[in-house]
PDB file of C-alpha atoms and ligand atoms in Angstrom:
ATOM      1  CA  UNK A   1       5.244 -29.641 -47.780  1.00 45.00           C
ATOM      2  CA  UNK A   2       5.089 -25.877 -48.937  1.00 50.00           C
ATOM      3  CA  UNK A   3       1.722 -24.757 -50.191  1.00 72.00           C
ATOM      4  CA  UNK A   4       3.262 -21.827 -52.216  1.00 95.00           C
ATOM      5  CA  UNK A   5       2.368 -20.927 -56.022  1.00 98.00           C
ATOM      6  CA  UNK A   6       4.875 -20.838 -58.822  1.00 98.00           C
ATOM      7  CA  UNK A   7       3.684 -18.742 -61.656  1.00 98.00           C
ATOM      8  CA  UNK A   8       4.661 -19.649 -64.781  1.00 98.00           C
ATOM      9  CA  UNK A   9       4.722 -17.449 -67.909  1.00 98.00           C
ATOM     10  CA  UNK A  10       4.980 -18.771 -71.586  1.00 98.00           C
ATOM     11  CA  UNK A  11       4.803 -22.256 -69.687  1.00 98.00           C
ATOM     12  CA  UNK A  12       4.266 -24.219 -72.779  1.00 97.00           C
ATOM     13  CA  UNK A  13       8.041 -23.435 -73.366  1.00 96.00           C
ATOM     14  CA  UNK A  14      10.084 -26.476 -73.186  1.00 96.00           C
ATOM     15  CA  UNK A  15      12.422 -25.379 -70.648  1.00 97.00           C
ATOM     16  CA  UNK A  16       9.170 -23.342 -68.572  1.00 98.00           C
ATOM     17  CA  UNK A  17       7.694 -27.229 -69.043  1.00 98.00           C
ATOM     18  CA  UNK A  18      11.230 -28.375 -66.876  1.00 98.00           C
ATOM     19  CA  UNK A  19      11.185 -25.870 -64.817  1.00 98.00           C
ATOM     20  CA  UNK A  20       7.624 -25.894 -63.663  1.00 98.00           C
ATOM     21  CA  UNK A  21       8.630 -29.955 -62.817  1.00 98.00           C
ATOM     22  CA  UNK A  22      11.579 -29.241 -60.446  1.00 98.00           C
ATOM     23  CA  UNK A  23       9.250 -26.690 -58.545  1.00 98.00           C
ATOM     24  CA  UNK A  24       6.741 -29.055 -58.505  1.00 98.00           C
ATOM     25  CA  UNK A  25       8.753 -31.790 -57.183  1.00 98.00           C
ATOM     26  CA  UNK A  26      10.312 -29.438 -54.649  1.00 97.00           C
ATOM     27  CA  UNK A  27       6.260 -29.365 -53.151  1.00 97.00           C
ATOM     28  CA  UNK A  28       4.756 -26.386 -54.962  1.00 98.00           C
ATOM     29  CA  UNK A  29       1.941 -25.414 -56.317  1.00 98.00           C
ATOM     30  CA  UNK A  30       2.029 -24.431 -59.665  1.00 98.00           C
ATOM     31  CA  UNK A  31       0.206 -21.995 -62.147  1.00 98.00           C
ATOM     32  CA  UNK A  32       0.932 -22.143 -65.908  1.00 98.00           C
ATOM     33  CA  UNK A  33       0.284 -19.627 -68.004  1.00 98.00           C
ATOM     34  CA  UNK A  34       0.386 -19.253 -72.232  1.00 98.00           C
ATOM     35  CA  UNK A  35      -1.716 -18.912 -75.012  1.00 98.00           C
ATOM     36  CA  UNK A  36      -2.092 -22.531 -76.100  1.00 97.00           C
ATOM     37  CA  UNK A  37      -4.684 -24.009 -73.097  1.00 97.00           C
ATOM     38  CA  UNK A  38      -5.194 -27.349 -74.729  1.00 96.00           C
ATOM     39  CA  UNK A  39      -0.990 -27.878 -73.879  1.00 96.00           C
ATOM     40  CA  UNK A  40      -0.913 -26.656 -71.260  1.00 97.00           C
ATOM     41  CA  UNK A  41      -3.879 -28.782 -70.042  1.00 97.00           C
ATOM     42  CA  UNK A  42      -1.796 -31.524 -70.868  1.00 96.00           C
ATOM     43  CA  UNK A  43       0.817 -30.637 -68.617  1.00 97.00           C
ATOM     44  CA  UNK A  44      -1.102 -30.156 -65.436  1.00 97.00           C
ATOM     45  CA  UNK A  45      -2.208 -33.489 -65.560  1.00 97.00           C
ATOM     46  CA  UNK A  46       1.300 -34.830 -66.235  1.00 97.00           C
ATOM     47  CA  UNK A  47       2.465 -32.358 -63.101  1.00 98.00           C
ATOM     48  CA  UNK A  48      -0.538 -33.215 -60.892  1.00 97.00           C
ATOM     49  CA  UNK A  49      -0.435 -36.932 -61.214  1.00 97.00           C
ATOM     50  CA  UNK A  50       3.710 -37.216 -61.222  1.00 98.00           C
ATOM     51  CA  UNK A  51       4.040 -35.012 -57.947  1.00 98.00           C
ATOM     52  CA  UNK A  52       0.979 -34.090 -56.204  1.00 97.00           C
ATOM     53  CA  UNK A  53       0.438 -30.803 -56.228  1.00 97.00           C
ATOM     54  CA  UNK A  54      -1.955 -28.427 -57.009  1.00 97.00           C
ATOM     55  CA  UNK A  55      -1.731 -27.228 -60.590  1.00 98.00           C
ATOM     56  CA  UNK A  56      -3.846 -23.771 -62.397  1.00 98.00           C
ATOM     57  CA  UNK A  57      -4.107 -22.957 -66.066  1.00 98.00           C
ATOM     58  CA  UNK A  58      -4.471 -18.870 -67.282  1.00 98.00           C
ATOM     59  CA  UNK A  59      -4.801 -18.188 -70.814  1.00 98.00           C
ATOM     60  CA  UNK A  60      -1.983 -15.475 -71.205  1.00 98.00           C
ATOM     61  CA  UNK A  61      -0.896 -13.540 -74.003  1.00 98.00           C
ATOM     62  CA  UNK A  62       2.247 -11.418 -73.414  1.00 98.00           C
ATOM     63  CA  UNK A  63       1.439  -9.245 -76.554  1.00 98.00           C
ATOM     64  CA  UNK A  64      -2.279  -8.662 -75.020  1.00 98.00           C
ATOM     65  CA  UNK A  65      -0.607  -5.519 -73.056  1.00 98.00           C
ATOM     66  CA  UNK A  66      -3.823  -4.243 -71.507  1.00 98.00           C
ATOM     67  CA  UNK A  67      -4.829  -7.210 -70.428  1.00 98.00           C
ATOM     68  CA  UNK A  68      -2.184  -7.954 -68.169  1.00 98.00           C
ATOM     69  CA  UNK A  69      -3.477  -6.032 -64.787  1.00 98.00           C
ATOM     70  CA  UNK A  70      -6.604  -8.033 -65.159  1.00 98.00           C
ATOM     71  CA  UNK A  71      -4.794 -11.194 -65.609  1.00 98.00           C
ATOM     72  CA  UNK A  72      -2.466 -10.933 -61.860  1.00 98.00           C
ATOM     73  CA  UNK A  73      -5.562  -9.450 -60.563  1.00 98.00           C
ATOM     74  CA  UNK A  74      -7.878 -12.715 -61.438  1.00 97.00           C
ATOM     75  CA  UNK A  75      -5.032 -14.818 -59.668  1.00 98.00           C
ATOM     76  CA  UNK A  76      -6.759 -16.132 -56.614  1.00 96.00           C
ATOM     77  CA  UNK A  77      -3.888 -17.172 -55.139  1.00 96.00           C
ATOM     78  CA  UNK A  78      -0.661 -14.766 -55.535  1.00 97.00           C
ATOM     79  CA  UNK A  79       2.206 -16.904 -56.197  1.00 98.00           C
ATOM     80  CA  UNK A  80       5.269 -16.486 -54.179  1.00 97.00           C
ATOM     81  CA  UNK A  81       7.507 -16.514 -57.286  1.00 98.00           C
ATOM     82  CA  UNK A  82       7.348 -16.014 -61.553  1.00 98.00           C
ATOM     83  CA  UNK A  83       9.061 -17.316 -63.993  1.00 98.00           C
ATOM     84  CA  UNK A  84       9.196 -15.260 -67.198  1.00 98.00           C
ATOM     85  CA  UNK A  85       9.736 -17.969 -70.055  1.00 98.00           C
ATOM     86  CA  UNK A  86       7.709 -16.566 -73.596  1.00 98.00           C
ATOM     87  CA  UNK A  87      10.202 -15.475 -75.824  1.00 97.00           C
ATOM     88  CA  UNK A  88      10.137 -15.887 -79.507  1.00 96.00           C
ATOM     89  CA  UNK A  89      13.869 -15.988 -81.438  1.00 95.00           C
ATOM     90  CA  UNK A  90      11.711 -15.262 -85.052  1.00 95.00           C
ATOM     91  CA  UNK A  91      13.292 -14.540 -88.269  1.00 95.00           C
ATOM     92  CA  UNK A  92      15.481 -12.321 -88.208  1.00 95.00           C
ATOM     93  CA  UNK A  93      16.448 -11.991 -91.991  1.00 96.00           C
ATOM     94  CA  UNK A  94      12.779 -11.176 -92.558  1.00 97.00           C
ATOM     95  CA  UNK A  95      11.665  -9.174 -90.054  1.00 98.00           C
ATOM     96  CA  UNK A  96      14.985  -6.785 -91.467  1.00 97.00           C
ATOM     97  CA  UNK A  97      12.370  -5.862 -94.070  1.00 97.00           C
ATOM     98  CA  UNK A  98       9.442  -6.440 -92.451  1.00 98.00           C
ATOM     99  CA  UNK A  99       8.969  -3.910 -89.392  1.00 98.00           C
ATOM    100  CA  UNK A 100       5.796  -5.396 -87.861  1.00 98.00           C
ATOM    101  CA  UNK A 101       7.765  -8.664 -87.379  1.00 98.00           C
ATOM    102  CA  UNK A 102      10.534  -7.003 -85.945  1.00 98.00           C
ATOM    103  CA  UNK A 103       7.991  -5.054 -83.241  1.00 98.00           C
ATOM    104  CA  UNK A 104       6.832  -8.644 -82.599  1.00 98.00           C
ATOM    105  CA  UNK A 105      10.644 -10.034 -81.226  1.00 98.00           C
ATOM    106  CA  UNK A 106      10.771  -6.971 -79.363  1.00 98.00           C
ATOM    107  CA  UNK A 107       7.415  -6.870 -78.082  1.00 98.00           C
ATOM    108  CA  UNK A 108       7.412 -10.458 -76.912  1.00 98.00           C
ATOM    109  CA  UNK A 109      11.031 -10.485 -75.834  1.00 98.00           C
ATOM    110  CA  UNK A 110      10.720  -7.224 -74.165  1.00 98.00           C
ATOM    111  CA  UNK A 111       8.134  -4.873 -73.804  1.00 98.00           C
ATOM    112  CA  UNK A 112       5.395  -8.173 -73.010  1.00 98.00           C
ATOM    113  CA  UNK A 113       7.572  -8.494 -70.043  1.00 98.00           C
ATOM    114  CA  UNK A 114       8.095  -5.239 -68.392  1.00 98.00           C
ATOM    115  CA  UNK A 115       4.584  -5.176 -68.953  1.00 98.00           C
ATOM    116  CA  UNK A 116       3.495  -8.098 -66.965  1.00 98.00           C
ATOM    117  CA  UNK A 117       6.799  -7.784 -64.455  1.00 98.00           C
ATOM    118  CA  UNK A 118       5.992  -4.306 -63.551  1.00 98.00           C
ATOM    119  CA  UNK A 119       2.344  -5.104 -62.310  1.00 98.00           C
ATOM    120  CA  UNK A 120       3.571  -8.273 -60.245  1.00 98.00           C
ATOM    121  CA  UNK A 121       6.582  -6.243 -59.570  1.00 98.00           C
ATOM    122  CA  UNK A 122       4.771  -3.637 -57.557  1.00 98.00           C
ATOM    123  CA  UNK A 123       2.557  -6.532 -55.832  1.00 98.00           C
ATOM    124  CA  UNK A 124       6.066  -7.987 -54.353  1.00 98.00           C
ATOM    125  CA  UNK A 125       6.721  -4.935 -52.963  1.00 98.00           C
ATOM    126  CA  UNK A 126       4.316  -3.432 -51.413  1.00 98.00           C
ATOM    127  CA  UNK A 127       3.750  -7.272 -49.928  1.00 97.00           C
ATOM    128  CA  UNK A 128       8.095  -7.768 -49.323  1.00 98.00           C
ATOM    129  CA  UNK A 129       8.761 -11.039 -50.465  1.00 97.00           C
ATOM    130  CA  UNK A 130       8.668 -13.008 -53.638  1.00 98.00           C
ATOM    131  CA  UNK A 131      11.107 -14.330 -56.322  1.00 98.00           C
ATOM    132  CA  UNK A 132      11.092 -12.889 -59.936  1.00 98.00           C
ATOM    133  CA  UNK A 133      12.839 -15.223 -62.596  1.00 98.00           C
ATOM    134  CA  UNK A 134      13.694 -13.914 -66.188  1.00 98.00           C
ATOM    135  CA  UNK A 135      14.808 -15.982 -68.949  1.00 98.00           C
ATOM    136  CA  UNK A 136      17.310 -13.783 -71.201  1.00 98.00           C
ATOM    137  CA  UNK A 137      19.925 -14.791 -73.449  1.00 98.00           C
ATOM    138  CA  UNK A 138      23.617 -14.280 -73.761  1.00 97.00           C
ATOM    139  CA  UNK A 139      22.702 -12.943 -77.383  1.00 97.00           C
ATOM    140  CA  UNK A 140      21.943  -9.580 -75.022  1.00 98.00           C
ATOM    141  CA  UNK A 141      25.342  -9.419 -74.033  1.00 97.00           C
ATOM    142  CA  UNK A 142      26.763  -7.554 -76.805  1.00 97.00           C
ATOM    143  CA  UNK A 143      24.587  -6.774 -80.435  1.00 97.00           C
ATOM    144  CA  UNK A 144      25.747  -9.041 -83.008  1.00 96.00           C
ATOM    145  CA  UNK A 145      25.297  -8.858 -87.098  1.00 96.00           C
ATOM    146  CA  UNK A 146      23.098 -12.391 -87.005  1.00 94.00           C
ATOM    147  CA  UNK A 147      20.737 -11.487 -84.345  1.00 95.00           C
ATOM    148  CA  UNK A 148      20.796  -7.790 -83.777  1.00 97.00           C
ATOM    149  CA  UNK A 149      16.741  -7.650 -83.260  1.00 98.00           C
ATOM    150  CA  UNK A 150      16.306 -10.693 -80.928  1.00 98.00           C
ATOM    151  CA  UNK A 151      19.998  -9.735 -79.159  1.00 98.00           C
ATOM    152  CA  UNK A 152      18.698  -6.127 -79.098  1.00 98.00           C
ATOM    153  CA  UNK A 153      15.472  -7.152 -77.007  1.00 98.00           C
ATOM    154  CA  UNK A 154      17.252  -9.511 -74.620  1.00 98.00           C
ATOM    155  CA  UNK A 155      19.337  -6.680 -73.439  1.00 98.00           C
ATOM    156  CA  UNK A 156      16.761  -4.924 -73.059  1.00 98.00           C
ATOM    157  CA  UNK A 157      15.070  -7.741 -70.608  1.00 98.00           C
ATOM    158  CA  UNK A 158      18.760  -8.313 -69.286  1.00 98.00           C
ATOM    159  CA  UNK A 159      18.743  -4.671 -68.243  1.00 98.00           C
ATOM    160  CA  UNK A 160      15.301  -3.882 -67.281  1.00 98.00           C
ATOM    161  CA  UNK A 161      16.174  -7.265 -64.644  1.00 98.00           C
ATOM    162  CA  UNK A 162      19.227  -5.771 -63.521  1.00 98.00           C
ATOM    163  CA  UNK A 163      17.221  -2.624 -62.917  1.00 98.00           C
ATOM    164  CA  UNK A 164      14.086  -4.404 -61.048  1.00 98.00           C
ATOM    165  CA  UNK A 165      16.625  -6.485 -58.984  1.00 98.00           C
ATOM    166  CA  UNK A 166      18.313  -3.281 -57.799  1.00 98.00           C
ATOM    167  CA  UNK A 167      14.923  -1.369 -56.915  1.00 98.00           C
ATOM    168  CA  UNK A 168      13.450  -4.554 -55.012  1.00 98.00           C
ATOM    169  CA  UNK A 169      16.025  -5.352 -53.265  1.00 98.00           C
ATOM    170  CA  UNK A 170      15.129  -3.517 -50.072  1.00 97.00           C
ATOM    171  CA  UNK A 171      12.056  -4.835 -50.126  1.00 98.00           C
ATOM    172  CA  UNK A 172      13.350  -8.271 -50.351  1.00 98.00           C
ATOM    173  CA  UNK A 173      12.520  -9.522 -53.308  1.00 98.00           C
ATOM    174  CA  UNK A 174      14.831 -11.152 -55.302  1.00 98.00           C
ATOM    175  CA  UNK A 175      15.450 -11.272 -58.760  1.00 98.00           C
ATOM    176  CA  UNK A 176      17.027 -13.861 -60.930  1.00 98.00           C
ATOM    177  CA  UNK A 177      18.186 -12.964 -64.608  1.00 98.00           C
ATOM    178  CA  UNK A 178      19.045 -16.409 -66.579  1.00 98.00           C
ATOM    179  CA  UNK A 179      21.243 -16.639 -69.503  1.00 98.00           C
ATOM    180  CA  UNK A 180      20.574 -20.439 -71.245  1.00 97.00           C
ATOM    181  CA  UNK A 181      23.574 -20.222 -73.894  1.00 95.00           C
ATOM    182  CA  UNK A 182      22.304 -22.963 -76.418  1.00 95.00           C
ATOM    183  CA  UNK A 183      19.478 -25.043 -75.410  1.00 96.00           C
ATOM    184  CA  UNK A 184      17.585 -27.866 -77.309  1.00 95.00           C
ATOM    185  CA  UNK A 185      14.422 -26.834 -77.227  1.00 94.00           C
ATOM    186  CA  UNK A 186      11.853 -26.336 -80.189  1.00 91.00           C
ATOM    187  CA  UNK A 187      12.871 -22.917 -80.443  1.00 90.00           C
ATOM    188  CA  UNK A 188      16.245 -24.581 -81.686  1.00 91.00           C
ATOM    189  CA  UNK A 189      14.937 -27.540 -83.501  1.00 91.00           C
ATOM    190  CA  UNK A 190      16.183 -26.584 -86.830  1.00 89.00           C
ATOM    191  CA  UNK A 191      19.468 -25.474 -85.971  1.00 89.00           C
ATOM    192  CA  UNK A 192      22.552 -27.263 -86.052  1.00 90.00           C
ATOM    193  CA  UNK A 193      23.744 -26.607 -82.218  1.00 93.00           C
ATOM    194  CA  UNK A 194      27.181 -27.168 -81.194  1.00 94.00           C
ATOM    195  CA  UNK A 195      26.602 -30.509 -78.386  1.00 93.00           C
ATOM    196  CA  UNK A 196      29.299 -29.333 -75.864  1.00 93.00           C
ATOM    197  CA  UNK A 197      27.929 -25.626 -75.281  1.00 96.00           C
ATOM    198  CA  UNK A 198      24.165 -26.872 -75.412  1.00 96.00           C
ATOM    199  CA  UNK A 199      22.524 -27.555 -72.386  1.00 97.00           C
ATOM    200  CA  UNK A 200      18.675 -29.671 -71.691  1.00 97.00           C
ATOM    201  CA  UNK A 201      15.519 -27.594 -70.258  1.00 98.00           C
ATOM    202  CA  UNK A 202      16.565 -29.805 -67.429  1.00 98.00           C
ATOM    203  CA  UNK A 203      19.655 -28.199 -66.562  1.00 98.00           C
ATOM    204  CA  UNK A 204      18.596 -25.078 -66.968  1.00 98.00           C
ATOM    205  CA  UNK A 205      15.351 -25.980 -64.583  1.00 98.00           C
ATOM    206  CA  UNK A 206      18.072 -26.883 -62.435  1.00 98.00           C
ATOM    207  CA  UNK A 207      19.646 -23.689 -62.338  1.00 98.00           C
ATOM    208  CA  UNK A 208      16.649 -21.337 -62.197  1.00 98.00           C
ATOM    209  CA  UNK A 209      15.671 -23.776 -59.075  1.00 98.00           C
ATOM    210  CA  UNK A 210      19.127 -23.364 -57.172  1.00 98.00           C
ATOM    211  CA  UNK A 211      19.271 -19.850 -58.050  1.00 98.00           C
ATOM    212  CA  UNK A 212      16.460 -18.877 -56.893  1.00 98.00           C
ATOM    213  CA  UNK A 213      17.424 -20.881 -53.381  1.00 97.00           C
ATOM    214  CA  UNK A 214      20.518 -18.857 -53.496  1.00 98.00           C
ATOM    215  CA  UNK A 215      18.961 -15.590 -54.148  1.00 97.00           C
ATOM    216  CA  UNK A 216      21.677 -15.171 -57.055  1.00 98.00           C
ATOM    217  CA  UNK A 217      21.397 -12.791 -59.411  1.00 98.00           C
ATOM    218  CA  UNK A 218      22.369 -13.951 -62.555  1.00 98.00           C
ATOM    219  CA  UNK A 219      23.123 -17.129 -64.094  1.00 98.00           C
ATOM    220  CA  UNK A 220      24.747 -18.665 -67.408  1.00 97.00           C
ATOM    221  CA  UNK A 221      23.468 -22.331 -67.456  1.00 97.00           C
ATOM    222  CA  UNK A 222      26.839 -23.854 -68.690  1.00 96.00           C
ATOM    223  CA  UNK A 223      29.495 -21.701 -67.425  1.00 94.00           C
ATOM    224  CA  UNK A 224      31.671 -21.566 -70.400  1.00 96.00           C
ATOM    225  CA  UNK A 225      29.239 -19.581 -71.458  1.00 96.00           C
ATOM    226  CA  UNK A 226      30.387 -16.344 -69.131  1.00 96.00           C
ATOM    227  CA  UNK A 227      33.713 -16.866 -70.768  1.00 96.00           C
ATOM    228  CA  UNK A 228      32.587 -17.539 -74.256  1.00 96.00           C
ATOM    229  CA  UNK A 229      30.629 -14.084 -73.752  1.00 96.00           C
ATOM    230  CA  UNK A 230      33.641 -12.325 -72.240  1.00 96.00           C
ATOM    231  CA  UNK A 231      35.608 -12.748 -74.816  1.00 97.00           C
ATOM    232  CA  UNK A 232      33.028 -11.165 -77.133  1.00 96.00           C
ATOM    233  CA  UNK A 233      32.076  -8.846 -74.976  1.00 96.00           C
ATOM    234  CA  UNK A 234      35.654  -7.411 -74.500  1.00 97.00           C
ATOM    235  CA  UNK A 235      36.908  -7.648 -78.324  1.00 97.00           C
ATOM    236  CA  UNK A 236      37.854  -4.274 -79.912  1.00 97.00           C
ATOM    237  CA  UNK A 237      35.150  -2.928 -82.088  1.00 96.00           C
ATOM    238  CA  UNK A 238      37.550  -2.639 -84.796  1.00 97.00           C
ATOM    239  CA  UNK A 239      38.332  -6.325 -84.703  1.00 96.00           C
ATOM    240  CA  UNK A 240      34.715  -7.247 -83.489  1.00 95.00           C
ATOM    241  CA  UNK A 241      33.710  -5.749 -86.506  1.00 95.00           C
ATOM    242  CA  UNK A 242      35.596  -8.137 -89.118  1.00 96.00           C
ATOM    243  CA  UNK A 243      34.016 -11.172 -87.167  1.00 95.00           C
ATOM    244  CA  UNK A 244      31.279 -12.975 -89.192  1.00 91.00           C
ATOM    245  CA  UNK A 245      29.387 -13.848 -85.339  1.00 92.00           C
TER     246      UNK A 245
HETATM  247  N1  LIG B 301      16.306 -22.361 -76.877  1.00 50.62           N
HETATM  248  C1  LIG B 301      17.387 -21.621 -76.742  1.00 50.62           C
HETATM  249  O1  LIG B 301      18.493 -21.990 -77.219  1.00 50.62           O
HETATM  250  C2  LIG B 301      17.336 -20.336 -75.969  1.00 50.62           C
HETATM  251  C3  LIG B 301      18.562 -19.727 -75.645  1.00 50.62           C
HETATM  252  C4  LIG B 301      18.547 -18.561 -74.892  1.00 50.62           C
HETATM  253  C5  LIG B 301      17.356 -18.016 -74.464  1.00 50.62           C
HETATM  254  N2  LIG B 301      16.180 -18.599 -74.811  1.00 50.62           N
HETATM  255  C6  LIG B 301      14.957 -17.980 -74.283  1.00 50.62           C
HETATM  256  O2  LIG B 301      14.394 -18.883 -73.347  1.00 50.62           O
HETATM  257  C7  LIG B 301      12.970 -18.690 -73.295  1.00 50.62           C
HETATM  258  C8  LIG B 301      12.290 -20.042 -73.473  1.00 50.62           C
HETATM  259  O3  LIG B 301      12.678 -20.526 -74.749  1.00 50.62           O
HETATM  260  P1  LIG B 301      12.423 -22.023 -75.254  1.00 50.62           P
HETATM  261  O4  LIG B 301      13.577 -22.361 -76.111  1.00 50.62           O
HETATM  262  O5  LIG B 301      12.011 -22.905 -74.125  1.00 50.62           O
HETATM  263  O6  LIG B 301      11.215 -21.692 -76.196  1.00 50.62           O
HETATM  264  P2  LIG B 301      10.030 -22.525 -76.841  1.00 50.62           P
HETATM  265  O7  LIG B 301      10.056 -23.955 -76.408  1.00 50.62           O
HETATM  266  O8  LIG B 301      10.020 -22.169 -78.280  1.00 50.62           O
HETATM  267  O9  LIG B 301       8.794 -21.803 -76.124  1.00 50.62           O
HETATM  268  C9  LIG B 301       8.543 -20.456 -76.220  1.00 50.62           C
HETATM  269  C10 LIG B 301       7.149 -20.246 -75.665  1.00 50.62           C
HETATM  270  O10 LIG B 301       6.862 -18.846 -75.675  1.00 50.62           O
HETATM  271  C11 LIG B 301       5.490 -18.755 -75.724  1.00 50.62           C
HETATM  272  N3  LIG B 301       5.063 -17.510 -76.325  1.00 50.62           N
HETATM  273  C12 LIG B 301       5.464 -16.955 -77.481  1.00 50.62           C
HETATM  274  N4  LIG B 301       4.795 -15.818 -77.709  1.00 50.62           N
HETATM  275  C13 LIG B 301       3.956 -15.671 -76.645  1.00 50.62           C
HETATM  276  C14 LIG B 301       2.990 -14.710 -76.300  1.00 50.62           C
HETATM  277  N5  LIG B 301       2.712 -13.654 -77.089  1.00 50.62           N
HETATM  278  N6  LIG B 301       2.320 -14.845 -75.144  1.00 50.62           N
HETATM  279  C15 LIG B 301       2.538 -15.915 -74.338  1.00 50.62           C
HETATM  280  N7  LIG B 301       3.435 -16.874 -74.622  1.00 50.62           N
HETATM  281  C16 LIG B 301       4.121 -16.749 -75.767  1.00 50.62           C
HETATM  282  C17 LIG B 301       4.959 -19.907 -76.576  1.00 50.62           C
HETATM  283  O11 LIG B 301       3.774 -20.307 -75.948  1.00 50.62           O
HETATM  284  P3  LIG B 301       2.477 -20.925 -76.721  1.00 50.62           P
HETATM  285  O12 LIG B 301       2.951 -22.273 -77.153  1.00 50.62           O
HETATM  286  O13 LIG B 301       1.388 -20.993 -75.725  1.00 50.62           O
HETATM  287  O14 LIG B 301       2.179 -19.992 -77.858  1.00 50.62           O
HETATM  288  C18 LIG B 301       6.075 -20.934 -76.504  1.00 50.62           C
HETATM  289  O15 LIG B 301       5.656 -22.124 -75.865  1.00 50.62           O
HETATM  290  C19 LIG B 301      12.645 -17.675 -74.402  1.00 50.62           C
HETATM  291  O16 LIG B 301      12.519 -16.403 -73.810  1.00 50.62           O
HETATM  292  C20 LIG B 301      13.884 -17.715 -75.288  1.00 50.62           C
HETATM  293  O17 LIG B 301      14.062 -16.496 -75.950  1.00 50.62           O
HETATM  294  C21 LIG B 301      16.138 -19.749 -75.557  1.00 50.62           C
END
């Protein structure tokens, strides 16, 4: 059985909670990391009891900029691979008139993790090996009129991955950007989410796990989802336009 670390970021998420599980039960060791301790406390024990492994908690706030260097620094053990799971979807209607809760979907979406990424980034480099996960969204494929802030932050992420993969891939270290489509989670709890195009935390825990075996570089959890987006993506803007998406 591997003794490697999995660091997990934003791991009271519901689908970092799955994900950290399959890991787990694939023999590693695993570090969770997010702002709520007495959660994630919970989990550990549920992890450490239900596969026997070694499990860590970090307090970690991704809007806490300057405190990331100290954070990766403080990790005794340097995990082979991260998964980047904090993300907030907020409101977007509000935060239209309300700048400071727009900064805060970008911020957490996007500038949190270039933050963190580019200071464990530069640690899988210089050391050649490690996995770097990202959890974006397909609402980053193309700006829409219902989610422009979020959407405009994921691309962000979507791109900054797509940049970090190409830069560490000499040093071989791969990097995995993920694109959930729908997923019932309590991010969604209040929405009323189409069944067919909405995956579990489990299947997308599935897919970060086999991706990252893989060494892919970017996956849509249900595939319809690549051609749902497709067809967006491609639309003329002066149809795309009309659209109420
Ligand atoms: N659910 C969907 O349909 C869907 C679809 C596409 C993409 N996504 C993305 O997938 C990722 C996981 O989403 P989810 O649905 O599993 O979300 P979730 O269950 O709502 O969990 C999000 C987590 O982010 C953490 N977080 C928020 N702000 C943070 C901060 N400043 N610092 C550290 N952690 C912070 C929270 O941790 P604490 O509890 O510790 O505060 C929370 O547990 C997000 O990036 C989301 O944008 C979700």
């Amino acid at each position: 059985m591997t003794k490697d670390w999995v660091l997990i970021l934003g791991a009271n998420s519901d689908m970092a909670r799955a994900t950290a599980r399959r890991f787990a039960s694939a023999g590693y060791n695993i570090q969770l990391a997010s702002r709520n301790i007495e959660e994630l406390k919970k989990e550990s024990e549920h992890i450490r009891v239900k596969y026997r492994v070694e499990v860590q908690e970090f307090f970690f706030d991704a809007l806490n900029f300057d405190s990331h260097a100290d954070f990766y620094t403080e990790l005794k053990e340097k995990p082979s691979g991260v998964v980047v799971a904090f993300g907030i979807l907020g409101d977007e209607k509000n935060a239209r008139r309300d700048f400071p809760a727009a900064k805060t979907i970008i911020d957490t979406n996007y500038t949190g993790a270039v933050s963190i990424l580019e200071i464990i980034a530069a640690d899988f480099e210089r050391r050649r090996w490690g996995f770097i996960v990202g959890i974006s969204s397909v609402a980053g494929d193309r700006g829409r009129q219902s989610n422009y802030l979020y959407g405009s932050a994921k691309a962000g992420f979507s791109a900054y991955l797509g940049g970090l993969r190409h830069r560490l891939f000499a040093a071989g270290v791969s990097v995995l950007t993920v694109k959930p489509g729908f997923v019932h989670t309590k991010m969604t709890r209040d929405l009323d989410l189409p069944e067919k195009l909405t995956a579990t935390p489990e299947e997308v825990a599935e897919k970060i796990f086999s991706g990252v075996e893989k060494k892919k570089s970017t996956v849509y959890v249900k595939p319809v989802w690549m051609l749902i987006m497709s067809i967006i993506i491609h639309l003329p803007e002066w149809i795309f336009k009309r659209t109420k998406l």
